[in-house]
Every structure is written in C-alpha cells, then in structure tokens.
Amino acid sequence: LALYFHVGEREEKCIIEDIPSDTLVVGNYKVQRWDIHKHDFHESAPGLGMFVTVTSPSGEVLLSKLYGPQGTFSFTSYLSGEHIICFQSNSTRFAVTAGSKLRIHLDIRVGEHFFDESDIQAKDKVNEVNTRLEHLIEQIHHVAREQDYEREREEKFRKTSEETNSNILWWAIVQTLILISIGIWQIKSLRDFFIAKKLV
C-alpha cells in the first residue's frame, strides 16, 4: 500500500488496515511541509516530529512512538481484523501560519521481511540462495495466514447468512399462520352473521 495524504497542524489522520494475525507490518513515511510563498511542498520538513499510533481490533495500543520527519515503523499483529494506524504532527510552529499543511507519503508492507539487494550481492551464491529461500518461506507463511484469515471471514459471513435465512423462513411461516388464522376468523364471523340474520 503506497499513498500520500494531507494533514493540518496537529491534525490526526488515521488509516485502517485489515491484517491477519501473527503478521509483520512495516511502514515507511516521509513528511513534506507546504510553502505558502512558493505554493509547493518542501522535499523535507526538518525539525518536524510525527507521532505514530497503532491500535489493534481489540483496542490495544500496539505502537505509540514519536519519530522524525521521515522514518520506518513496524509492528506484529496478534489478532486478525482492522488495525488503525494514526499519524499526528507534534509541531506548533505552523499554528500561526494561515493555510499551513503537511503532506505525508506512506508505504505500508504487510507480511514481508525485506532484504537488501546490495547485501545479497556482497555475499556468495550459497548465502544468496539461502537468504532468498528464507524470504520465500516467509512469504509462503504469510500467504497461508492470509488464507486462514479469509477462511475465518468466509465462515463468519456464511453463519450470518444462514441465521438471516433461518429468521426469514420463520417470519414467513409466522405470517402465513397469521393470514390463515385471520381468514378462518373472517369466515367464521361471516357465517355467524348470516346465521344471525337468518340468511342461511
């Protein structure tokens, strides 16, 4: 997931990532500052700090840390579900500047262990194959966790659908019984009326 978004002074911006359990998540970000005079963003924002907070689906805070104008954060999910990743500037220097805003470039990788190509080239072929094999095994584990998570979601959705269908069936049966009861009552009422009026 690679994206960028704009935030104001001290404004908190959050994104939601649906992550399987026991999965490593690595995020890289860079902050740019808006220049009112040039009407463009500076390439960097020195002196600017960024609070990064990660909350699990159960509400547990997995990460809460102050970083610089650019950095890398990582965490491991313990539960499957929607994790909330929030960013907030710690700066107050733009509070008096009209129209001040920040642009945050964000790249989030889920379930990957990265390796540096330059490090691999520096090693011999056996180590290169070994490193690539470990990386491939980790990716296989990640795919397996993703599939397990999708199966859990599918089973939950299927149970919900079955419960809904069952409720609809019972409601249809109840409606039918009510209509039959009303029909019988109307027929009996009409019969009693005709007998009382000696029409039958």
PDB file of C-alpha atoms in Angstrom:
ATOM      1  CA  LEU A   1       0.000   0.000   0.000  1.00  0.00           C
ATOM      2  CA  ALA A   2       1.592   3.281  -1.163  1.00  0.00           C
ATOM      3  CA  LEU A   3      -0.245   6.587  -0.835  1.00  0.00           C
ATOM      4  CA  TYR A   4       0.014  10.173   0.351  1.00  0.00           C
ATOM      5  CA  PHE A   5      -2.407  12.432   2.203  1.00  0.00           C
ATOM      6  CA  HIS A   6      -2.574  15.967   3.592  1.00  0.00           C
ATOM      7  CA  VAL A   7      -2.961  16.915   7.248  1.00  0.00           C
ATOM      8  CA  GLY A   8      -3.257  20.210   9.062  1.00  0.00           C
ATOM      9  CA  GLU A   9      -1.413  21.499  12.111  1.00  0.00           C
ATOM     10  CA  ARG A  10      -1.811  18.995  14.980  1.00  0.00           C
ATOM     11  CA  GLU A  11      -4.496  17.168  12.988  1.00  0.00           C
ATOM     12  CA  GLU A  12      -4.621  13.407  13.449  1.00  0.00           C
ATOM     13  CA  LYS A  13      -5.097  11.274  10.349  1.00  0.00           C
ATOM     14  CA  CYS A  14      -5.825   7.540  10.547  1.00  0.00           C
ATOM     15  CA  ILE A  15      -5.993   4.698   8.068  1.00  0.00           C
ATOM     16  CA  ILE A  16      -7.448   1.227   8.580  1.00  0.00           C
ATOM     17  CA  GLU A  17      -5.608  -1.919   7.523  1.00  0.00           C
ATOM     18  CA  ASP A  18      -7.272  -5.345   7.579  1.00  0.00           C
ATOM     19  CA  ILE A  19      -4.422  -7.602   8.774  1.00  0.00           C
ATOM     20  CA  PRO A  20      -4.275 -11.334   9.598  1.00  0.00           C
ATOM     21  CA  SER A  21      -2.910 -12.430  12.969  1.00  0.00           C
ATOM     22  CA  ASP A  22       0.823 -13.007  13.577  1.00  0.00           C
ATOM     23  CA  THR A  23       1.794 -10.782  10.650  1.00  0.00           C
ATOM     24  CA  LEU A  24       4.694  -8.354  10.440  1.00  0.00           C
ATOM     25  CA  VAL A  25       3.755  -4.885   9.179  1.00  0.00           C
ATOM     26  CA  VAL A  26       6.457  -2.416   8.107  1.00  0.00           C
ATOM     27  CA  GLY A  27       5.689   1.208   7.266  1.00  0.00           C
ATOM     28  CA  ASN A  28       7.888   3.900   5.721  1.00  0.00           C
ATOM     29  CA  TYR A  29       6.811   7.527   5.683  1.00  0.00           C
ATOM     30  CA  LYS A  30       8.135  10.973   4.739  1.00  0.00           C
ATOM     31  CA  VAL A  31       6.670  14.355   5.686  1.00  0.00           C
ATOM     32  CA  GLN A  32       6.732  17.408   3.410  1.00  0.00           C
ATOM     33  CA  ARG A  33       5.859  20.953   4.509  1.00  0.00           C
ATOM     34  CA  TRP A  34       3.745  23.383   2.489  1.00  0.00           C
ATOM     35  CA  ASP A  35       5.475  26.613   1.472  1.00  0.00           C
ATOM     36  CA  ILE A  36       2.958  29.448   1.195  1.00  0.00           C
ATOM     37  CA  HIS A  37       5.325  31.676  -0.807  1.00  0.00           C
ATOM     38  CA  LYS A  38       6.325  29.045  -3.375  1.00  0.00           C
ATOM     39  CA  HIS A  39       2.912  27.345  -3.340  1.00  0.00           C
ATOM     40  CA  ASP A  40       4.599  23.973  -3.240  1.00  0.00           C
ATOM     41  CA  PHE A  41       5.770  21.338  -0.768  1.00  0.00           C
ATOM     42  CA  HIS A  42       9.350  21.269   0.525  1.00  0.00           C
ATOM     43  CA  GLU A  43      11.143  17.980  -0.084  1.00  0.00           C
ATOM     44  CA  SER A  44      11.732  17.591   3.654  1.00  0.00           C
ATOM     45  CA  ALA A  45      10.473  19.036   6.914  1.00  0.00           C
ATOM     46  CA  PRO A  46      13.460  19.278   9.292  1.00  0.00           C
ATOM     47  CA  GLY A  47      12.623  19.635  12.961  1.00  0.00           C
ATOM     48  CA  LEU A  48       9.198  18.155  12.471  1.00  0.00           C
ATOM     49  CA  GLY A  49       8.133  15.164  14.571  1.00  0.00           C
ATOM     50  CA  MET A  50       5.427  12.626  13.853  1.00  0.00           C
ATOM     51  CA  PHE A  51       3.519  10.566  16.421  1.00  0.00           C
ATOM     52  CA  VAL A  52       2.650   7.117  15.074  1.00  0.00           C
ATOM     53  CA  THR A  53       0.000   5.128  16.941  1.00  0.00           C
ATOM     54  CA  VAL A  54      -1.240   1.641  16.043  1.00  0.00           C
ATOM     55  CA  THR A  55      -4.348   0.156  17.655  1.00  0.00           C
ATOM     56  CA  SER A  56      -5.440  -3.483  17.375  1.00  0.00           C
ATOM     57  CA  PRO A  57      -9.062  -4.592  16.702  1.00  0.00           C
ATOM     58  CA  SER A  58      -9.480  -5.156  20.458  1.00  0.00           C
ATOM     59  CA  GLY A  59      -8.424  -1.568  21.210  1.00  0.00           C
ATOM     60  CA  GLU A  60      -4.945  -2.471  22.476  1.00  0.00           C
ATOM     61  CA  VAL A  61      -2.210   0.015  21.540  1.00  0.00           C
ATOM     62  CA  LEU A  62       0.498  -1.942  19.716  1.00  0.00           C
ATOM     63  CA  LEU A  63       2.703   1.065  18.930  1.00  0.00           C
ATOM     64  CA  SER A  64       2.849   4.647  20.149  1.00  0.00           C
ATOM     65  CA  LYS A  65       6.050   6.449  19.342  1.00  0.00           C
ATOM     66  CA  LEU A  66       7.436   9.807  18.226  1.00  0.00           C
ATOM     67  CA  TYR A  67       9.511   9.704  15.042  1.00  0.00           C
ATOM     68  CA  GLY A  68      11.255  12.343  12.953  1.00  0.00           C
ATOM     69  CA  PRO A  69      10.196  13.926   9.629  1.00  0.00           C
ATOM     70  CA  GLN A  70      10.760  10.563   7.956  1.00  0.00           C
ATOM     71  CA  GLY A  71      11.201   7.101   9.317  1.00  0.00           C
ATOM     72  CA  THR A  72      10.258   3.458   9.476  1.00  0.00           C
ATOM     73  CA  PHE A  73       7.924   1.820  11.971  1.00  0.00           C
ATOM     74  CA  SER A  74       6.959  -1.821  12.393  1.00  0.00           C
ATOM     75  CA  PHE A  75       4.653  -3.962  14.491  1.00  0.00           C
ATOM     76  CA  THR A  76       3.307  -7.508  14.610  1.00  0.00           C
ATOM     77  CA  SER A  77      -0.432  -8.158  14.663  1.00  0.00           C
ATOM     78  CA  TYR A  78      -1.695 -10.517  17.360  1.00  0.00           C
ATOM     79  CA  LEU A  79      -5.334 -10.526  16.276  1.00  0.00           C
ATOM     80  CA  SER A  80      -6.974 -10.738  12.870  1.00  0.00           C
ATOM     81  CA  GLY A  81      -9.015  -7.708  11.870  1.00  0.00           C
ATOM     82  CA  GLU A  82      -8.928  -3.983  11.265  1.00  0.00           C
ATOM     83  CA  HIS A  83      -5.882  -2.226  12.721  1.00  0.00           C
ATOM     84  CA  ILE A  84      -5.955   1.566  12.997  1.00  0.00           C
ATOM     85  CA  ILE A  85      -2.724   3.403  12.118  1.00  0.00           C
ATOM     86  CA  CYS A  86      -2.726   7.095  13.080  1.00  0.00           C
ATOM     87  CA  PHE A  87      -0.319   9.960  12.358  1.00  0.00           C
ATOM     88  CA  GLN A  88      -0.132  13.316  14.121  1.00  0.00           C
ATOM     89  CA  SER A  89       2.402  16.134  13.927  1.00  0.00           C
ATOM     90  CA  ASN A  90       4.000  17.278  17.183  1.00  0.00           C
ATOM     91  CA  SER A  91       4.858  20.703  15.779  1.00  0.00           C
ATOM     92  CA  THR A  92       3.272  24.002  16.784  1.00  0.00           C
ATOM     93  CA  ARG A  93       5.358  26.247  14.533  1.00  0.00           C
ATOM     94  CA  PHE A  94       2.665  26.339  11.828  1.00  0.00           C
ATOM     95  CA  ALA A  95      -0.185  27.235  14.139  1.00  0.00           C
ATOM     96  CA  VAL A  96       0.059  30.930  13.269  1.00  0.00           C
ATOM     97  CA  THR A  97       0.614  30.353   9.560  1.00  0.00           C
ATOM     98  CA  ALA A  98      -2.584  30.537   7.550  1.00  0.00           C
ATOM     99  CA  GLY A  99      -3.218  27.587   5.294  1.00  0.00           C
ATOM    100  CA  SER A 100      -0.301  25.573   6.655  1.00  0.00           C
ATOM    101  CA  LYS A 101      -0.445  21.884   5.887  1.00  0.00           C
ATOM    102  CA  LEU A 102       1.697  18.789   5.636  1.00  0.00           C
ATOM    103  CA  ARG A 103       1.871  16.042   3.063  1.00  0.00           C
ATOM    104  CA  ILE A 104       2.661  12.543   4.322  1.00  0.00           C
ATOM    105  CA  HIS A 105       3.932   9.926   1.896  1.00  0.00           C
ATOM    106  CA  LEU A 106       3.251   6.454   3.269  1.00  0.00           C
ATOM    107  CA  ASP A 107       4.289   2.992   2.118  1.00  0.00           C
ATOM    108  CA  ILE A 108       2.973   0.041   4.146  1.00  0.00           C
ATOM    109  CA  ARG A 109       4.089  -3.533   3.536  1.00  0.00           C
ATOM    110  CA  VAL A 110       2.163  -6.361   5.181  1.00  0.00           C
ATOM    111  CA  GLY A 111       3.724  -9.743   5.897  1.00  0.00           C
ATOM    112  CA  GLU A 112       7.093  -9.203   4.268  1.00  0.00           C
ATOM    113  CA  HIS A 113      10.633  -9.419   5.551  1.00  0.00           C
ATOM    114  CA  PHE A 114      12.778  -7.259   3.342  1.00  0.00           C
ATOM    115  CA  PHE A 115      16.325  -7.890   2.305  1.00  0.00           C
ATOM    116  CA  ASP A 116      18.804  -5.502   0.789  1.00  0.00           C
ATOM    117  CA  GLU A 117      19.869  -6.439  -2.739  1.00  0.00           C
ATOM    118  CA  SER A 118      23.292  -4.876  -2.199  1.00  0.00           C
ATOM    119  CA  ASP A 119      23.870  -7.087   0.844  1.00  0.00           C
ATOM    120  CA  ILE A 120      22.900 -10.155  -1.147  1.00  0.00           C
ATOM    121  CA  GLN A 121      25.277  -9.275  -3.988  1.00  0.00           C
ATOM    122  CA  ALA A 122      28.104  -8.918  -1.493  1.00  0.00           C
ATOM    123  CA  LYS A 123      27.622 -12.475  -0.241  1.00  0.00           C
ATOM    124  CA  ASP A 124      28.494 -15.696  -2.003  1.00  0.00           C
ATOM    125  CA  LYS A 125      25.940 -17.676  -4.014  1.00  0.00           C
ATOM    126  CA  VAL A 126      25.121 -20.117  -1.203  1.00  0.00           C
ATOM    127  CA  ASN A 127      24.193 -17.312   1.177  1.00  0.00           C
ATOM    128  CA  GLU A 128      22.230 -15.601  -1.586  1.00  0.00           C
ATOM    129  CA  VAL A 129      20.175 -18.732  -2.245  1.00  0.00           C
ATOM    130  CA  ASN A 130      19.720 -19.268   1.497  1.00  0.00           C
ATOM    131  CA  THR A 131      18.538 -15.688   2.026  1.00  0.00           C
ATOM    132  CA  ARG A 132      16.141 -15.820  -0.901  1.00  0.00           C
ATOM    133  CA  LEU A 133      14.821 -19.177   0.310  1.00  0.00           C
ATOM    134  CA  GLU A 134      14.151 -17.780   3.786  1.00  0.00           C
ATOM    135  CA  HIS A 135      12.374 -14.835   2.196  1.00  0.00           C
ATOM    136  CA  LEU A 136      10.282 -17.178   0.044  1.00  0.00           C
ATOM    137  CA  ILE A 137       9.368 -19.341   3.060  1.00  0.00           C
ATOM    138  CA  GLU A 138       8.286 -16.240   4.967  1.00  0.00           C
ATOM    139  CA  GLN A 139       6.097 -15.188   2.035  1.00  0.00           C
ATOM    140  CA  ILE A 140       4.548 -18.680   1.931  1.00  0.00           C
ATOM    141  CA  HIS A 141       3.751 -18.422   5.653  1.00  0.00           C
ATOM    142  CA  HIS A 142       2.214 -15.010   5.044  1.00  0.00           C
ATOM    143  CA  VAL A 143       0.031 -16.338   2.203  1.00  0.00           C
ATOM    144  CA  ALA A 144      -1.064 -19.251   4.435  1.00  0.00           C
ATOM    145  CA  ARG A 145      -2.015 -16.818   7.227  1.00  0.00           C
ATOM    146  CA  GLU A 146      -3.924 -14.681   4.719  1.00  0.00           C
ATOM    147  CA  GLN A 147      -5.830 -17.745   3.500  1.00  0.00           C
ATOM    148  CA  ASP A 148      -6.664 -18.819   7.073  1.00  0.00           C
ATOM    149  CA  TYR A 149      -7.918 -15.315   7.820  1.00  0.00           C
ATOM    150  CA  GLU A 150     -10.054 -15.251   4.663  1.00  0.00           C
ATOM    151  CA  ARG A 151     -11.488 -18.668   5.590  1.00  0.00           C
ATOM    152  CA  GLU A 152     -12.410 -17.314   9.049  1.00  0.00           C
ATOM    153  CA  ARG A 153     -14.150 -14.320   7.472  1.00  0.00           C
ATOM    154  CA  GLU A 154     -15.949 -16.528   4.954  1.00  0.00           C
ATOM    155  CA  GLU A 155     -17.163 -18.869   7.710  1.00  0.00           C
ATOM    156  CA  LYS A 156     -18.392 -15.939   9.783  1.00  0.00           C
ATOM    157  CA  PHE A 157     -20.213 -14.483   6.770  1.00  0.00           C
ATOM    158  CA  ARG A 158     -21.759 -17.900   5.950  1.00  0.00           C
ATOM    159  CA  LYS A 159     -23.037 -18.303   9.535  1.00  0.00           C
ATOM    160  CA  THR A 160     -24.546 -14.821   9.424  1.00  0.00           C
ATOM    161  CA  SER A 161     -26.227 -15.611   6.088  1.00  0.00           C
ATOM    162  CA  GLU A 162     -27.626 -18.896   7.405  1.00  0.00           C
ATOM    163  CA  GLU A 163     -29.002 -17.188  10.523  1.00  0.00           C
ATOM    164  CA  THR A 164     -30.594 -14.477   8.373  1.00  0.00           C
ATOM    165  CA  ASN A 165     -32.166 -17.049   6.030  1.00  0.00           C
ATOM    166  CA  SER A 166     -33.477 -19.019   9.019  1.00  0.00           C
ATOM    167  CA  ASN A 167     -35.029 -15.868  10.512  1.00  0.00           C
ATOM    168  CA  ILE A 168     -36.666 -15.012   7.171  1.00  0.00           C
ATOM    169  CA  LEU A 169     -38.104 -18.539   6.891  1.00  0.00           C
ATOM    170  CA  TRP A 170     -39.597 -18.430  10.396  1.00  0.00           C
ATOM    171  CA  TRP A 171     -41.026 -14.960   9.773  1.00  0.00           C
ATOM    172  CA  ALA A 172     -42.657 -16.228   6.549  1.00  0.00           C
ATOM    173  CA  ILE A 173     -44.166 -19.178   8.451  1.00  0.00           C
ATOM    174  CA  VAL A 174     -45.495 -16.858  11.189  1.00  0.00           C
ATOM    175  CA  GLN A 175     -47.008 -14.519   8.556  1.00  0.00           C
ATOM    176  CA  THR A 176     -48.679 -17.472   6.812  1.00  0.00           C
ATOM    177  CA  LEU A 177     -50.155 -18.722  10.100  1.00  0.00           C
ATOM    178  CA  ILE A 178     -51.441 -15.235  10.911  1.00  0.00           C
ATOM    179  CA  LEU A 179     -53.072 -14.906   7.472  1.00  0.00           C
ATOM    180  CA  ILE A 180     -54.695 -18.362   7.777  1.00  0.00           C
ATOM    181  CA  SER A 181     -55.966 -17.502  11.277  1.00  0.00           C
ATOM    182  CA  ILE A 182     -57.421 -14.204  10.049  1.00  0.00           C
ATOM    183  CA  GLY A 183     -59.064 -15.977   7.105  1.00  0.00           C
ATOM    184  CA  ILE A 184     -60.645 -18.622   9.354  1.00  0.00           C
ATOM    185  CA  TRP A 185     -61.841 -15.911  11.771  1.00  0.00           C
ATOM    186  CA  GLN A 186     -63.388 -13.895   8.902  1.00  0.00           C
ATOM    187  CA  ILE A 187     -65.167 -16.963   7.510  1.00  0.00           C
ATOM    188  CA  LYS A 188     -66.498 -17.819  10.985  1.00  0.00           C
ATOM    189  CA  SER A 189     -67.612 -14.205  11.548  1.00  0.00           C
ATOM    190  CA  LEU A 190     -69.436 -14.093   8.196  1.00  0.00           C
ATOM    191  CA  ARG A 191     -71.098 -17.452   8.904  1.00  0.00           C
ATOM    192  CA  ASP A 192     -72.269 -16.282  12.333  1.00  0.00           C
ATOM    193  CA  PHE A 193     -73.536 -13.006  10.755  1.00  0.00           C
ATOM    194  CA  PHE A 194     -75.567 -14.869   8.085  1.00  0.00           C
ATOM    195  CA  ILE A 195     -76.993 -17.241  10.683  1.00  0.00           C
ATOM    196  CA  ALA A 196     -77.945 -14.321  12.946  1.00  0.00           C
ATOM    197  CA  LYS A 197     -79.706 -12.591  10.018  1.00  0.00           C
ATOM    198  CA  LYS A 198     -81.306 -15.921   9.036  1.00  0.00           C
ATOM    199  CA  LEU A 199     -79.824 -15.669   5.547  1.00  0.00           C
ATOM    200  CA  VAL A 200     -78.542 -19.235   5.691  1.00  0.00           C
TER     201      VAL A 200
END
